[in-house]
CSV table of C-alpha atoms in Angstrom, one decimal:
chain,number,residue,atom,x,y,z
A,109,MET,CA,58.0,-50.3,94.8
A,110,SER,CA,58.8,-54.1,94.8
A,111,GLN,CA,62.2,-55.7,94.2
A,112,LEU,CA,60.8,-57.2,91.0
A,113,GLU,CA,59.9,-53.7,89.7
A,114,LEU,CA,63.4,-52.5,90.6
A,115,GLU,CA,64.9,-55.2,88.4
A,116,LEU,CA,62.7,-54.7,85.3
A,117,PRO,CA,64.8,-54.2,82.2
A,118,GLY,CA,64.8,-50.8,80.5
A,119,MET,CA,64.5,-48.9,83.8
A,120,PRO,CA,66.9,-45.9,84.0
A,121,GLU,CA,70.0,-46.3,86.1
A,122,PRO,CA,69.7,-44.4,89.4
A,123,LEU,CA,71.6,-41.1,89.6
A,124,PHE,CA,74.9,-41.0,91.4
A,125,ALA,CA,74.2,-38.9,94.5
A,126,ALA,CA,77.1,-36.7,95.6
A,127,THR,CA,78.3,-33.5,97.1
A,128,PRO,CA,81.2,-31.5,95.6
A,129,SER,CA,83.4,-32.7,98.5
A,130,LYS,CA,82.5,-36.4,97.8
A,131,LEU,CA,83.6,-36.0,94.1
A,132,ALA,CA,86.7,-34.0,95.2
A,133,ALA,CA,87.7,-36.8,97.6
A,134,PHE,CA,87.9,-39.4,94.8
A,135,ASP,CA,89.8,-37.0,92.6
A,136,ALA,CA,92.3,-36.2,95.3
A,137,CYS,CA,92.8,-39.7,96.6
A,138,PRO,CA,90.6,-42.8,95.9
A,139,ARG,CA,91.6,-44.3,99.2
A,140,ARG,CA,90.2,-41.3,101.0
A,141,TYR,CA,87.0,-41.7,99.1
A,142,ARG,CA,86.9,-45.4,100.1
A,143,PHE,CA,87.4,-44.6,103.8
A,144,GLY,CA,84.7,-41.9,103.8
A,145,TYR,CA,82.0,-43.3,101.5
A,146,VAL,CA,82.6,-47.1,101.0
A,147,ASP,CA,84.0,-48.7,104.1
A,148,ARG,CA,81.6,-49.5,106.9
A,149,PRO,CA,82.2,-48.9,109.7
A,150,THR,CA,84.1,-45.8,108.7
A,151,PRO,CA,87.8,-45.9,109.8
A,152,PRO,CA,88.8,-43.7,112.8
A,153,GLN,CA,89.3,-40.1,111.9
A,154,SER,CA,92.0,-37.7,113.1
A,155,LEU,CA,91.2,-34.4,114.8
A,156,PRO,CA,90.8,-31.5,112.4
A,157,ARG,CA,93.8,-29.3,111.9
A,158,VAL,CA,93.6,-25.7,113.1
A,159,ASN,CA,93.0,-24.2,109.6
A,160,ALA,CA,89.8,-26.2,109.3
A,161,VAL,CA,88.6,-25.2,112.7
A,162,VAL,CA,89.3,-21.5,112.1
A,163,GLY,CA,87.5,-21.7,108.7
A,164,ALA,CA,84.5,-23.3,110.2
A,165,ALA,CA,84.2,-20.6,112.9
A,166,VAL,CA,84.7,-17.7,110.5
A,167,HIS,CA,82.0,-19.2,108.1
A,168,ALA,CA,79.5,-19.6,111.0
A,169,ALA,CA,80.2,-16.1,112.3
A,170,LEU,CA,79.6,-14.5,108.9
A,171,ARG,CA,76.4,-16.5,108.3
A,172,SER,CA,75.1,-15.5,111.8
A,173,TRP,CA,76.0,-11.9,111.2
A,174,TRP,CA,73.6,-11.6,108.3
A,175,GLU,CA,70.9,-13.3,110.4
A,176,LEU,CA,71.0,-10.4,112.9
A,177,PRO,CA,68.6,-7.5,112.7
A,178,GLN,CA,70.0,-4.8,110.5
A,179,SER,CA,70.7,-2.4,113.4
A,180,ARG,CA,72.9,-5.0,115.1
A,181,ARG,CA,75.1,-5.8,112.0
A,182,THR,CA,78.3,-4.2,113.3
A,183,PRO,CA,82.0,-5.3,113.4
A,184,ALA,CA,81.7,-5.7,117.2
A,185,ALA,CA,78.8,-8.1,116.7
A,186,ALA,CA,80.8,-10.1,114.2
A,187,ARG,CA,83.6,-10.5,116.7
A,188,GLN,CA,81.1,-11.7,119.3
A,189,LEU,CA,79.7,-14.2,116.9
A,190,LEU,CA,83.2,-15.5,116.2
A,191,ASP,CA,83.7,-16.0,119.9
A,192,ARG,CA,80.4,-17.9,120.1
A,193,HIS,CA,81.3,-20.3,117.3
A,194,TRP,CA,85.0,-20.7,118.3
A,195,SER,CA,86.5,-24.1,119.2
A,196,ASP,CA,89.9,-24.9,120.7
A,197,VAL,CA,90.0,-28.2,118.8
A,198,GLY,CA,93.1,-28.4,116.6
A,199,THR,CA,95.0,-25.7,118.4
A,200,ALA,CA,98.2,-26.3,120.5
A,201,GLY,CA,96.9,-24.9,123.7
A,202,ALA,CA,95.3,-21.8,125.2
A,203,ALA,CA,97.9,-19.3,123.9
A,204,ASP,CA,97.8,-20.7,120.4
A,205,SER,CA,94.0,-20.7,120.4
A,206,ALA,CA,93.9,-17.1,121.6
A,207,GLU,CA,96.4,-16.1,118.8
A,208,TRP,CA,94.3,-17.8,116.1
A,209,ARG,CA,91.1,-16.3,117.4
A,210,ALA,CA,92.5,-12.8,117.4
A,211,ARG,CA,93.8,-13.3,113.9
A,212,ALA,CA,90.4,-14.6,112.7
A,213,ALA,CA,88.6,-11.7,114.5
A,214,GLY,CA,90.6,-9.3,112.5
A,215,TRP,CA,89.6,-10.9,109.3
A,216,VAL,CA,86.0,-10.9,110.2
A,217,ASP,CA,86.1,-7.3,111.4
A,218,GLU,CA,87.7,-6.0,108.2
A,219,HIS,CA,85.4,-8.0,106.0
A,220,VAL,CA,82.1,-6.8,107.6
A,221,ALA,CA,83.4,-3.2,107.8
A,222,GLY,CA,83.3,-3.2,104.0
A,223,LEU,CA,79.7,-4.6,103.8
A,224,ASP,CA,76.5,-2.6,103.8
A,225,PRO,CA,74.3,-3.9,106.6
A,226,ALA,CA,71.3,-2.7,104.7
A,227,ASP,CA,72.1,-4.7,101.6
A,228,PRO,CA,72.0,-8.4,102.6
A,229,PRO,CA,72.8,-11.2,100.2
A,230,LEU,CA,70.0,-13.1,98.7
A,231,ALA,CA,71.0,-16.2,100.7
A,232,THR,CA,73.7,-17.6,103.0
A,233,GLU,CA,74.5,-21.2,103.5
A,234,ARG,CA,71.9,-22.1,100.9
A,235,GLN,CA,71.4,-25.7,99.8
A,236,VAL,CA,71.3,-26.1,96.0
A,237,THR,CA,71.0,-29.1,93.8
A,238,VAL,CA,72.0,-29.8,90.2
A,239,ARG,CA,71.1,-32.9,88.2
A,240,THR,CA,72.7,-34.2,85.0
A,241,ALA,CA,72.1,-37.3,83.0
A,242,THR,CA,74.0,-39.4,85.6
A,243,LEU,CA,74.5,-37.2,88.6
A,244,SER,CA,72.6,-35.5,91.4
A,245,VAL,CA,74.9,-33.1,93.2
A,246,SER,CA,73.9,-31.1,96.3
A,247,GLY,CA,75.9,-28.5,98.1
A,248,ARG,CA,75.7,-25.6,100.4
A,249,VAL,CA,76.8,-22.2,99.0
A,250,ASP,CA,78.4,-19.8,101.5
A,251,ARG,CA,76.7,-16.8,100.0
A,252,ILE,CA,74.6,-15.9,97.0
A,253,ASP,CA,74.6,-12.2,96.0
A,254,ASP,CA,71.9,-10.5,94.0
A,255,ARG,CA,73.8,-8.2,91.7
A,256,GLY,CA,70.7,-7.0,89.7
A,257,GLU,CA,70.4,-9.0,86.5
A,258,GLU,CA,72.4,-12.0,87.8
A,259,LEU,CA,73.1,-13.9,90.9
A,260,VAL,CA,76.7,-14.5,92.1
A,261,VAL,CA,78.2,-17.4,93.9
A,262,VAL,CA,80.5,-16.3,96.8
A,263,ASP,CA,82.8,-18.7,98.6
A,264,TYR,CA,84.9,-17.6,101.6
A,265,LYS,CA,88.5,-18.6,101.9
A,266,THR,CA,90.7,-18.5,105.0
A,267,GLY,CA,93.9,-20.2,103.8
A,268,ARG,CA,97.4,-18.7,103.7
A,269,ARG,CA,97.5,-17.9,100.0
A,270,PRO,CA,95.3,-15.3,98.3
A,271,SER,CA,92.9,-16.9,95.9
A,272,THR,CA,93.4,-16.5,92.1
A,273,GLU,CA,91.2,-16.2,89.1
A,274,GLY,CA,92.5,-19.6,87.9
A,275,GLU,CA,91.3,-21.2,91.2
A,276,ALA,CA,87.9,-19.7,90.8
A,277,ALA,CA,87.7,-20.9,87.2
A,278,SER,CA,89.0,-24.4,87.9
A,279,SER,CA,86.9,-25.1,91.0
A,280,PRO,CA,84.4,-27.9,90.3
A,281,ALA,CA,82.4,-27.0,93.3
A,282,LEU,CA,81.8,-23.4,92.3
A,283,ALA,CA,80.8,-24.5,88.8
A,284,LEU,CA,78.3,-27.0,90.1
A,285,TYR,CA,77.0,-24.4,92.5
A,286,VAL,CA,76.3,-22.1,89.5
A,287,LEU,CA,74.2,-24.8,87.9
A,288,GLY,CA,72.6,-25.5,91.2
A,289,VAL,CA,71.7,-21.9,91.8
A,290,ARG,CA,70.2,-21.7,88.3
A,291,ARG,CA,68.1,-24.8,88.9
A,292,THR,CA,67.0,-24.0,92.5
A,293,LEU,CA,66.4,-20.2,92.3
A,294,ARG,CA,65.4,-20.0,88.6
A,295,ARG,CA,67.7,-16.9,88.0
A,296,PRO,CA,70.6,-16.3,85.7
A,297,CYS,CA,74.0,-17.1,87.3
A,298,SER,CA,77.4,-17.3,85.8
A,299,ARG,CA,79.9,-15.5,88.1
A,300,VAL,CA,81.8,-17.1,90.9
A,301,GLU,CA,84.0,-15.3,93.5
A,302,LEU,CA,86.5,-16.4,96.0
A,303,HIS,CA,86.7,-13.9,98.9
A,304,HIS,CA,90.1,-14.4,100.7
A,305,LEU,CA,89.4,-13.0,104.1
A,306,PRO,CA,93.0,-12.7,105.4
A,307,THR,CA,94.0,-10.4,102.6
A,308,GLY,CA,90.6,-8.9,101.7
A,309,THR,CA,91.0,-9.8,98.1
A,310,VAL,CA,88.5,-11.2,95.6
A,311,ALA,CA,89.2,-13.6,92.7
A,312,GLY,CA,86.3,-13.9,90.3
A,313,PHE,CA,85.5,-15.8,87.1
A,314,ASP,CA,82.5,-15.6,84.7
A,315,HIS,CA,81.6,-19.0,83.5
A,316,THR,CA,80.4,-19.7,80.0
A,317,GLU,CA,78.1,-22.6,78.9
A,318,ALA,CA,81.3,-24.3,77.6
A,319,THR,CA,83.2,-24.0,80.8
A,320,LEU,CA,80.2,-25.3,82.8
A,321,ALA,CA,79.7,-28.2,80.4
A,322,GLU,CA,83.4,-29.2,80.9
A,323,HIS,CA,83.0,-29.2,84.6
A,324,VAL,CA,79.9,-31.4,84.3
A,325,ARG,CA,81.8,-33.8,82.0
A,326,ARG,CA,84.6,-34.1,84.6
A,327,ALA,CA,82.2,-34.6,87.4
A,328,GLU,CA,80.4,-37.4,85.6
A,329,ALA,CA,83.7,-39.0,84.7
A,330,THR,CA,84.7,-39.0,88.4
A,331,ALA,CA,81.3,-40.4,89.4
A,332,ALA,CA,81.7,-43.2,86.8
A,333,ALA,CA,85.2,-44.0,88.1
A,334,ALA,CA,84.0,-44.1,91.7
A,335,THR,CA,81.1,-46.3,90.8
A,336,ALA,CA,83.3,-48.7,88.9
A,337,ALA,CA,85.8,-48.9,91.7
A,338,THR,CA,83.0,-49.7,94.2
A,339,ALA,CA,81.6,-52.3,92.0
A,340,ALA,CA,85.0,-54.0,91.5
A,341,VAL,CA,85.4,-54.3,95.3
A,342,THR,CA,81.9,-55.6,95.7
A,343,ALA,CA,82.6,-58.3,93.1
A,344,GLY,CA,85.6,-59.4,95.1
A,345,GLY,CA,88.4,-57.3,93.5
A,346,ASP,CA,91.4,-56.0,95.3
A,347,THR,CA,90.6,-52.9,97.4
A,348,GLY,CA,94.0,-51.4,97.1
A,349,ALA,CA,94.0,-51.6,93.3
A,350,ALA,CA,90.4,-50.3,93.0
A,351,PHE,CA,91.1,-47.4,95.5
A,352,PRO,CA,94.8,-46.5,95.2
A,353,VAL,CA,96.4,-44.1,97.6
A,354,VAL,CA,97.6,-40.7,96.3
A,355,THR,CA,99.9,-38.9,98.7
A,356,GLY,CA,100.9,-35.3,98.8
A,357,ARG,CA,100.1,-32.0,100.5
A,358,GLN,CA,96.5,-33.0,100.6
A,359,CYS,CA,97.4,-35.6,103.3
A,360,ALA,CA,97.9,-32.9,105.9
A,361,GLY,CA,94.2,-32.0,105.8
A,362,CYS,CA,92.9,-35.5,105.4
A,363,SER,CA,90.7,-36.6,108.4
A,364,PHE,CA,91.7,-40.2,107.7
A,365,ARG,CA,95.5,-39.9,108.0
A,366,ARG,CA,95.6,-41.8,111.2
A,367,SER,CA,94.2,-44.8,109.3
A,368,CYS,CA,96.6,-44.4,106.4
A,369,PRO,CA,100.3,-45.2,106.9
A,370,GLU,CA,101.3,-43.6,103.6
A,371,GLY,CA,99.4,-40.5,104.5
A,372,ARG,CA,101.1,-40.2,107.9
A,373,ALA,CA,104.5,-40.6,106.3
A,374,ALA,CA,103.6,-37.9,103.8
A,375,VAL,CA,102.6,-35.5,106.6
A,376,ARG,CA,105.8,-36.2,108.5
A,377,ASP,CA,107.8,-35.5,105.3
A,378,LEU,CA,106.0,-32.2,104.9
A,379,ASP,CA,106.5,-31.2,108.5
A,380,ALA,CA,110.2,-32.0,108.2
A,381,ARG,CA,110.8,-29.6,105.3
């Protein structure tokens, strides 16, 4: 298509392409969004903290476990897969890494012990996409269960606190995954579940059309705000005003904290408490 055709009046605006994490970045801290999705080259990033490394290894081990032949889906195999996917990045040395790996192995062991190897989920790490009037959001679902009449979106959690029903209900990502599963797999889907592996607890929520519509409204508002901020900077506006920093606990997990003085100060303040 020619440039002239792209500029013809009356053509629809392109959809804002995003992932749930991209939208979440702007909601949490516009500066973080700017560093990750606007600035080129991207500012230097900090090494991930141990909780992110542990979560990545656990997710990969559980995905790989379901990919094994049914006869090999055992707790021992899950522990071996965790070892295969383990990384020492983010840990404080060999002893700290070994302690975290043993802890994560216990979570994985207990989780798979409660699963039926002969009853696999419909999909793991499945890419889904949902489109609205202004958005195209793609994301990867940890697990999609087939519970008979409906599909269920399952998200693994490895943080300190057990998940709650409120968190399941308020998660924009899970709501968008529901819509993405409906669109991609053409099956009914309303339920989302947070499986907290350290405690073996499950927090679930059954979405209604109204709750899903509210999540879509908020996502579209975030996309509009991000688009407006980017346009303001492109037009010569002040970057700090368009993408203000928001500090807090989220700074500890921000990969751009080394490039953000306010974020580093917030992390030091948290560590000193």
